[in-house]
PDB file of C-alpha atoms in Angstrom:
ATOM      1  CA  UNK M   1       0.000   0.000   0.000  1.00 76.00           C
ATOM      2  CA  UNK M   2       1.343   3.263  -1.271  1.00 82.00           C
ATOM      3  CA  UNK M   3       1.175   6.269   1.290  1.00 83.00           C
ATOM      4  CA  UNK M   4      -1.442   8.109  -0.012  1.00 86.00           C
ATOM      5  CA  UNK M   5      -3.530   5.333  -0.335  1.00 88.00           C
ATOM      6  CA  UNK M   6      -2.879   4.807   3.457  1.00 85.00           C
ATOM      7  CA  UNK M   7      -3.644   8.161   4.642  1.00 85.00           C
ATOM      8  CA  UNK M   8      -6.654   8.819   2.349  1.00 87.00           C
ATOM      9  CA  UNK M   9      -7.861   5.266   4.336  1.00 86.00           C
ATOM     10  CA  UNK M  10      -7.152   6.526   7.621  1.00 84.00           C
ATOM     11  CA  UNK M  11      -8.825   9.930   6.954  1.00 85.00           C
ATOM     12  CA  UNK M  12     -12.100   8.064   5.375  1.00 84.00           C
ATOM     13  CA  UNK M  13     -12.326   6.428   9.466  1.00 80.00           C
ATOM     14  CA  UNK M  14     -11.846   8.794  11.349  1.00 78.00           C
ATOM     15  CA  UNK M  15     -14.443  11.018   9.536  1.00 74.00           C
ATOM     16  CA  UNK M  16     -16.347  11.353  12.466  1.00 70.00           C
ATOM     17  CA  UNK M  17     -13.764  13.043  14.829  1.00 76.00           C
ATOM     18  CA  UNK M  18     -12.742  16.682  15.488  1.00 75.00           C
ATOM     19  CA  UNK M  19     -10.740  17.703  12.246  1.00 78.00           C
ATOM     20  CA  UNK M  20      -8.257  19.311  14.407  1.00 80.00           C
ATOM     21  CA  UNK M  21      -7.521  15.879  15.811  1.00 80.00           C
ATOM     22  CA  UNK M  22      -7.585  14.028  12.775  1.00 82.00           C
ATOM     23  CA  UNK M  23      -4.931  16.434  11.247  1.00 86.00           C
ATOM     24  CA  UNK M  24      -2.826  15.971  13.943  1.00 86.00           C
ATOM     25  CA  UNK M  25      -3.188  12.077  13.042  1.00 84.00           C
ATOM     26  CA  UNK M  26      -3.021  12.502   9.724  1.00 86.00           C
ATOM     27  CA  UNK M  27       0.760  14.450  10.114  1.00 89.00           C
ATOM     28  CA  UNK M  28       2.032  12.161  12.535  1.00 87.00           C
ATOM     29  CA  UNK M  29       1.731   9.246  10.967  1.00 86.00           C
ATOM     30  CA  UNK M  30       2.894  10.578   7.208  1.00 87.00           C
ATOM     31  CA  UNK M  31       6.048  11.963   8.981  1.00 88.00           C
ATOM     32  CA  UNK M  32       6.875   8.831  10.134  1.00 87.00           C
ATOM     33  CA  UNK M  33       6.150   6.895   7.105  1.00 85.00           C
ATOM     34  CA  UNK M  34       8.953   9.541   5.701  1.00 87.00           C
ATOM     35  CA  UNK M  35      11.333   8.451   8.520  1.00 86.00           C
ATOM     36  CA  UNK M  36      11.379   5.159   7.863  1.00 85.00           C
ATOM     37  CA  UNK M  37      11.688   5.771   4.560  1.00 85.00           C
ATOM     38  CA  UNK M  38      14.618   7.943   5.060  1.00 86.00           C
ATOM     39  CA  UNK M  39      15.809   5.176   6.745  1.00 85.00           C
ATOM     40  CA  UNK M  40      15.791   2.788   4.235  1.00 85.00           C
ATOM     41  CA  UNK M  41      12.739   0.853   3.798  1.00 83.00           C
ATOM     42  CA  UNK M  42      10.572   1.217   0.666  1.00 84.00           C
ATOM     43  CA  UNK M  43       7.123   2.534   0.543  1.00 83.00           C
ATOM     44  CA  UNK M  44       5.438  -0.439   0.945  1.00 85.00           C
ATOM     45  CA  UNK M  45       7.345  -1.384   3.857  1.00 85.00           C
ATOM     46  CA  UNK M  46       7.218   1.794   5.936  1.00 84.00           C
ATOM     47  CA  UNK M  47       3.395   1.348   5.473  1.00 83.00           C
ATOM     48  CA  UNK M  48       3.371  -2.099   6.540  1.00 85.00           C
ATOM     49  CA  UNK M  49       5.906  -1.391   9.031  1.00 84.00           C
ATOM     50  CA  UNK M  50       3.251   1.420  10.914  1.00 82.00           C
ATOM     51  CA  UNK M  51       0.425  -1.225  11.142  1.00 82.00           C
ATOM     52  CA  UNK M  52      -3.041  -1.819   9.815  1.00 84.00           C
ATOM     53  CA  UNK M  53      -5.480   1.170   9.182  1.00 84.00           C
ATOM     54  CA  UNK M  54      -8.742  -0.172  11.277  1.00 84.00           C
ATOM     55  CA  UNK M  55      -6.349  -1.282  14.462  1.00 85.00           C
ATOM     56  CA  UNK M  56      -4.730   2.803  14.081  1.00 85.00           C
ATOM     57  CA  UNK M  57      -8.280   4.491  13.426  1.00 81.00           C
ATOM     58  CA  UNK M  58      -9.524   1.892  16.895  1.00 80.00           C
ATOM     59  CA  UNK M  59      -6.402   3.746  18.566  1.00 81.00           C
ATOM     60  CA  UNK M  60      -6.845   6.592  18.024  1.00 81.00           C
ATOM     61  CA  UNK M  61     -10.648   7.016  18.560  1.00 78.00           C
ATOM     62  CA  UNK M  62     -10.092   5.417  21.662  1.00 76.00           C
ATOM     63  CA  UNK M  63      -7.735   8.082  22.821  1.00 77.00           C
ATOM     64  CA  UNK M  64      -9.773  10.848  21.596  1.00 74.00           C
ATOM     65  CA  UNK M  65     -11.596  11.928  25.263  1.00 73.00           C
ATOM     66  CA  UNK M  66     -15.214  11.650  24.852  1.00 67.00           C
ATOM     67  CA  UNK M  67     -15.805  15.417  25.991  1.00 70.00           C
ATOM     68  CA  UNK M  68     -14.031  16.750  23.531  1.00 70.00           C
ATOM     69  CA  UNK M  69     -15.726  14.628  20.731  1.00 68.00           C
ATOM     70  CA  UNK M  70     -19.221  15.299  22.369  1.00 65.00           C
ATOM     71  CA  UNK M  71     -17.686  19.705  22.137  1.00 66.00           C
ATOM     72  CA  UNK M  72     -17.108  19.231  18.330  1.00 64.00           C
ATOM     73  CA  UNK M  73     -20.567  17.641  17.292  1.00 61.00           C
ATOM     74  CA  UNK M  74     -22.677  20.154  19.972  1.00 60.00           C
ATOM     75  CA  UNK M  75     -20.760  23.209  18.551  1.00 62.00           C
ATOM     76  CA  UNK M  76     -23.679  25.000  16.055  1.00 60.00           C
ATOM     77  CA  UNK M  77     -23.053  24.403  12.128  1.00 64.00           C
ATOM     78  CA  UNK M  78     -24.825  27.719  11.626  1.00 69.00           C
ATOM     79  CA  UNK M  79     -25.917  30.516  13.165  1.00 78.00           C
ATOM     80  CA  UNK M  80     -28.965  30.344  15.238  1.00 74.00           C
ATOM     81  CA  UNK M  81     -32.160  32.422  14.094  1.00 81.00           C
ATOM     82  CA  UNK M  82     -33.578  34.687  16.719  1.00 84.00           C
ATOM     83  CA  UNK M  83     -37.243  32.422  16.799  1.00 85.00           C
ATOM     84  CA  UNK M  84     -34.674  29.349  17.341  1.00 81.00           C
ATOM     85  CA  UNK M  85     -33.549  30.942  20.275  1.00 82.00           C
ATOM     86  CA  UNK M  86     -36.557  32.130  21.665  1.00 86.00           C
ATOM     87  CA  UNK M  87     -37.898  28.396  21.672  1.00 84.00           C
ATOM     88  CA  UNK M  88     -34.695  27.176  23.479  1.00 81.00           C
ATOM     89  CA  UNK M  89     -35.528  29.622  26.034  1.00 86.00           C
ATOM     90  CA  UNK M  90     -39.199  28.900  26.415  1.00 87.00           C
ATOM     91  CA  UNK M  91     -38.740  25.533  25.964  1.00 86.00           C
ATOM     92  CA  UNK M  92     -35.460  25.260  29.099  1.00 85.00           C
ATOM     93  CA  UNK M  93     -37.966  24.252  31.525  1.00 88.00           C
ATOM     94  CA  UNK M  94     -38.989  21.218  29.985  1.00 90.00           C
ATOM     95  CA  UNK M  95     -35.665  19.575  28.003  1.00 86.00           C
ATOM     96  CA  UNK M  96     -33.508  21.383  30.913  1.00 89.00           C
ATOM     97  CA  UNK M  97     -35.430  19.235  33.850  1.00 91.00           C
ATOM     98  CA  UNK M  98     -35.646  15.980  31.344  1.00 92.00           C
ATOM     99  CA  UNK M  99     -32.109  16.277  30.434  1.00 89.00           C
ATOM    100  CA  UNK M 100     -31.205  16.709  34.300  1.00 93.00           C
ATOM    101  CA  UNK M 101     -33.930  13.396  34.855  1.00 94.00           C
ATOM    102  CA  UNK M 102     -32.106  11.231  32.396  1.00 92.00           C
ATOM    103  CA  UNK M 103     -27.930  12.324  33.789  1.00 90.00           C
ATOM    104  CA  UNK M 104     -29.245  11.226  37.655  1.00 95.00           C
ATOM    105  CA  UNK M 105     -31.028   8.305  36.734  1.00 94.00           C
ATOM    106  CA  UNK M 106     -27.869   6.977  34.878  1.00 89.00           C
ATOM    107  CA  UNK M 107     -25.416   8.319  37.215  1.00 91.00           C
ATOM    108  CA  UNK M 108     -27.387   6.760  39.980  1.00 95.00           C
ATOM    109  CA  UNK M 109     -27.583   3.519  38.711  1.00 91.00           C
ATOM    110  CA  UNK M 110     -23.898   3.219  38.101  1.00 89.00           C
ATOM    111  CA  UNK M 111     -23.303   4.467  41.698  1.00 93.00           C
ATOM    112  CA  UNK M 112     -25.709   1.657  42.768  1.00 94.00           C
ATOM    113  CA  UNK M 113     -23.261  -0.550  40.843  1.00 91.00           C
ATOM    114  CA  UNK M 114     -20.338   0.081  42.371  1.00 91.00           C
ATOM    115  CA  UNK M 115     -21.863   0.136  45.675  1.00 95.00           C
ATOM    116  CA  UNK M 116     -22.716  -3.160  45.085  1.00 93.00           C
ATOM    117  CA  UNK M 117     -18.899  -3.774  43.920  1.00 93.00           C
ATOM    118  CA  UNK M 118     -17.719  -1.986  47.177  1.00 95.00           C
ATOM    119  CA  UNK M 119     -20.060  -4.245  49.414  1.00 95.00           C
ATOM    120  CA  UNK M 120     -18.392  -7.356  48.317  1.00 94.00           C
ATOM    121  CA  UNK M 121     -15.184  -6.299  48.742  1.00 95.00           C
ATOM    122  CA  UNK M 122     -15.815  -5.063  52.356  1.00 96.00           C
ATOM    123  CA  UNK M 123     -17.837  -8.510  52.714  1.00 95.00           C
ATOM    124  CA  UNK M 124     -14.457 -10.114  51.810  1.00 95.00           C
ATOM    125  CA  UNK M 125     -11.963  -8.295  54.318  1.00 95.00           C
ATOM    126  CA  UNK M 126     -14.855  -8.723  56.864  1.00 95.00           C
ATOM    127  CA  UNK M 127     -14.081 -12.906  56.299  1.00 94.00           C
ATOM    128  CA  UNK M 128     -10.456 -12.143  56.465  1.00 94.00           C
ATOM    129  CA  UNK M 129     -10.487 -10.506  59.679  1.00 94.00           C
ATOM    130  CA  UNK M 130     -13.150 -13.195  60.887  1.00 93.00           C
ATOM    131  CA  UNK M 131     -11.256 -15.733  60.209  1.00 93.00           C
ATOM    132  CA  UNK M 132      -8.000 -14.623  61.746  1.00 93.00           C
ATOM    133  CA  UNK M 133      -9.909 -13.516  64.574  1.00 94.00           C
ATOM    134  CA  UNK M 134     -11.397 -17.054  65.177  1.00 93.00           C
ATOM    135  CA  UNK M 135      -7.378 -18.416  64.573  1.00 93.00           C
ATOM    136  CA  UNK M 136      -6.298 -16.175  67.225  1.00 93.00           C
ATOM    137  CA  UNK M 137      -9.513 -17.164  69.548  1.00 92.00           C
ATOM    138  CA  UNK M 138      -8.781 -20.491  68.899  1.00 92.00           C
ATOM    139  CA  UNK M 139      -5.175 -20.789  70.153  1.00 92.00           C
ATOM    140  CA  UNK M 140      -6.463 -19.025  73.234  1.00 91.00           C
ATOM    141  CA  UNK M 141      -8.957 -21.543  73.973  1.00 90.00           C
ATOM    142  CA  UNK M 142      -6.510 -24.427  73.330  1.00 88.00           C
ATOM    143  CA  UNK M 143      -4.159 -22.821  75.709  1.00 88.00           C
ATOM    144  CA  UNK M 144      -6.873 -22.197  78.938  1.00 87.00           C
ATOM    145  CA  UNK M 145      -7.511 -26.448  78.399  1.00 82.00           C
ATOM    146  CA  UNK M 146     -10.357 -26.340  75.891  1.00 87.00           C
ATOM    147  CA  UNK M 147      -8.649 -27.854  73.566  1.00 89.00           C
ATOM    148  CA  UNK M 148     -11.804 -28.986  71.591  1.00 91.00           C
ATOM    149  CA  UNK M 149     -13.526 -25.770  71.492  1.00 90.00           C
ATOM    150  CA  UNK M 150     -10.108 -24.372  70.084  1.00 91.00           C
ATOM    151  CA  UNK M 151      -9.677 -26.963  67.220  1.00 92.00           C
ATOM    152  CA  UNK M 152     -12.567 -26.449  66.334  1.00 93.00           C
ATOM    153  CA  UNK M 153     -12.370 -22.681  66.294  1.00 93.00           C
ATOM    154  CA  UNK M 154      -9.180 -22.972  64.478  1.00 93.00           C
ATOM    155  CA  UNK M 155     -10.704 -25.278  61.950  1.00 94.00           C
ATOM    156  CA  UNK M 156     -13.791 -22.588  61.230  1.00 94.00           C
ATOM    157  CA  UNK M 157     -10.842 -19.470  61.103  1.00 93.00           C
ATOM    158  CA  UNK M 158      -9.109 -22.006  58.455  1.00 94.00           C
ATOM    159  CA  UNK M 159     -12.118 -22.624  56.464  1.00 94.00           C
ATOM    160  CA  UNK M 160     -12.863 -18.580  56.428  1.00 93.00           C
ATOM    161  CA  UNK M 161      -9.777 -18.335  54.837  1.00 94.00           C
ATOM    162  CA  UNK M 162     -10.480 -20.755  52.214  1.00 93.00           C
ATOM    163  CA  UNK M 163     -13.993 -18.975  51.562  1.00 93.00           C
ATOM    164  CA  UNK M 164     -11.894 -15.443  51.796  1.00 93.00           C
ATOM    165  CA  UNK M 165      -9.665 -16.791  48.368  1.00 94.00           C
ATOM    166  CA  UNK M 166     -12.638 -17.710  46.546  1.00 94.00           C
ATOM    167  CA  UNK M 167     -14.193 -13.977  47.378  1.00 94.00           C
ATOM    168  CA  UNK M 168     -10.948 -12.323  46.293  1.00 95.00           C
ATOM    169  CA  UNK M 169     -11.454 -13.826  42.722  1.00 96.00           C
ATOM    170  CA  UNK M 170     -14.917 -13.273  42.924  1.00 93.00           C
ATOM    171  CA  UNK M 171     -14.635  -9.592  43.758  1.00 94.00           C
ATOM    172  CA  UNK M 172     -11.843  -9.045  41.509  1.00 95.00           C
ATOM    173  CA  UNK M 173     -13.678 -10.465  38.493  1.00 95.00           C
ATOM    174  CA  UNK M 174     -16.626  -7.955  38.860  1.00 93.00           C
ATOM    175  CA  UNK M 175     -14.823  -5.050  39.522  1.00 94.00           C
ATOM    176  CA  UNK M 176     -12.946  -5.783  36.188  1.00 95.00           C
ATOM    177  CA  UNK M 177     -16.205  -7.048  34.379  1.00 93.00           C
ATOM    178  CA  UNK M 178     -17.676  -3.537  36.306  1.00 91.00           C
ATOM    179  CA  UNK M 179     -14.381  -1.392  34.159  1.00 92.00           C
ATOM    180  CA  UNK M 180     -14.990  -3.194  31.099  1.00 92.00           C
ATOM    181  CA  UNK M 181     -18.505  -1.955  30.695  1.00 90.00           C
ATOM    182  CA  UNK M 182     -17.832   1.088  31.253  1.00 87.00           C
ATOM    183  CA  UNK M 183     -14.772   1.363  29.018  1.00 85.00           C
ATOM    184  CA  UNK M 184     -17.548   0.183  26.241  1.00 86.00           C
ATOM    185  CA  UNK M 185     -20.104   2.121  27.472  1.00 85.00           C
ATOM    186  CA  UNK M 186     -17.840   4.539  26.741  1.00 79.00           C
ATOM    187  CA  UNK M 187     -16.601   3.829  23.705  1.00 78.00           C
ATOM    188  CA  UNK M 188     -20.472   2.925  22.291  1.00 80.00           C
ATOM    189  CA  UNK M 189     -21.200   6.396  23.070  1.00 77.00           C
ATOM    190  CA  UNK M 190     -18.307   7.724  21.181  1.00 75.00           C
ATOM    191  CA  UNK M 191     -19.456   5.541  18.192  1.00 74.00           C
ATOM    192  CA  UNK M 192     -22.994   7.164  18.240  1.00 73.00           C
ATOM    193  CA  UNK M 193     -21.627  10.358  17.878  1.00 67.00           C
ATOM    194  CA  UNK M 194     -19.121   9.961  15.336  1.00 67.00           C
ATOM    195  CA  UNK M 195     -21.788   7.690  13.250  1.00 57.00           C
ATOM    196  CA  UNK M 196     -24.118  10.794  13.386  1.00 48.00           C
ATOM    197  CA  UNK M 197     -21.076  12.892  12.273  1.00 46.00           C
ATOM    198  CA  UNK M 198     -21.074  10.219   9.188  1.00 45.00           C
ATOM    199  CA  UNK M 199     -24.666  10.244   8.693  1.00 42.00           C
TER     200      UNK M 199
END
């Protein structure tokens, strides 16, 4: 693949993001096409040698913060007529209060989420701390001649601990299953507003 051919690709997928950004891209990655090729390689291979098109254009949308993609698409593509505005202002109340509805009904439900994440974790150091506090019980029982009652209080601090490792993997896998869906979430919304960029 010739240069051009790779930069006209790369510009056709990241259509949808701020111009300014894609510019940037779109420079950085022809000057280093040129430095390898300074250094040696032929066009084809400094091409190759920079990677595929869709894993660069994933990359780089990816890195792109969401605020400043959400800036570029709310920023006016004309000027607004004076009736326009006058409905905005009448109409404030209603989208205002609805657009303030929908934010705290999604930001509360991904509180409740992690609260939920935050729960289990404090439901796993609660077994730790049981269970080294039924140990340390334990060993004083066996000590004052109640030997029994300490083995056995030894043996319930033991299987604490054995519950407490199956927690820990437990906890850890939602919290990362919890960052993963919100790294899409985050990403989907991206997508929706470079698609109606494209659109």
């Amino acid at each position: 693949m010739t240069k051009i051919k790779f930069l006209l690709e790369l510009h056709e997928k990241l259509s949808g993001l701020p111009q300014d950004e894609v510019e940037e891209r779109l420079n950085f990655y022809s000057e280093m096409i040129e430095d390898r090729i300074e250094e040696g390689l032929s066009e084809e291979e400094a091409v190759s040698a920079v990677g595929s098109v869709d894993e660069i254009a994933a990359q780089i949308t990816a890195d792109i913060p969401l605020v400043k993609i959400a800036k570029e698409k709310i920023k006016p593509k004309r000027q607004l007529k004076a009736w326009e505005i006058v409905l905005l202002v009448l109409g404030s109340p209603i989208w205002f209060s609805l657009l303030v509805a929908v934010f705290s009904v999604i930001l509360s439900l991904y509180v409740s989420l992690w609260a939920v994440i935050i729960s289990l974790w404090a439901v796993f150091v609660s077994v730790i701390a049981c269970a080294f506090g039924v140990i340390v019980s334990g060993i004083g029982f066996a000590i004052i001649d109640k030997v029994l009652t300490g083995i056995a209080m030894i043996g319930a601090g033991i299987v604490c601990i054995g519950l407490s490792i199956f927690l820990f993997f437990g906890c850890k896998a939602v919290t990362n299953g919890t960052l993963l869906l919100t790294k899409k979430t985050a990403q989907g919304i991206k997508k929706l507003f470079i698609k109606k960029e494209e659109a």
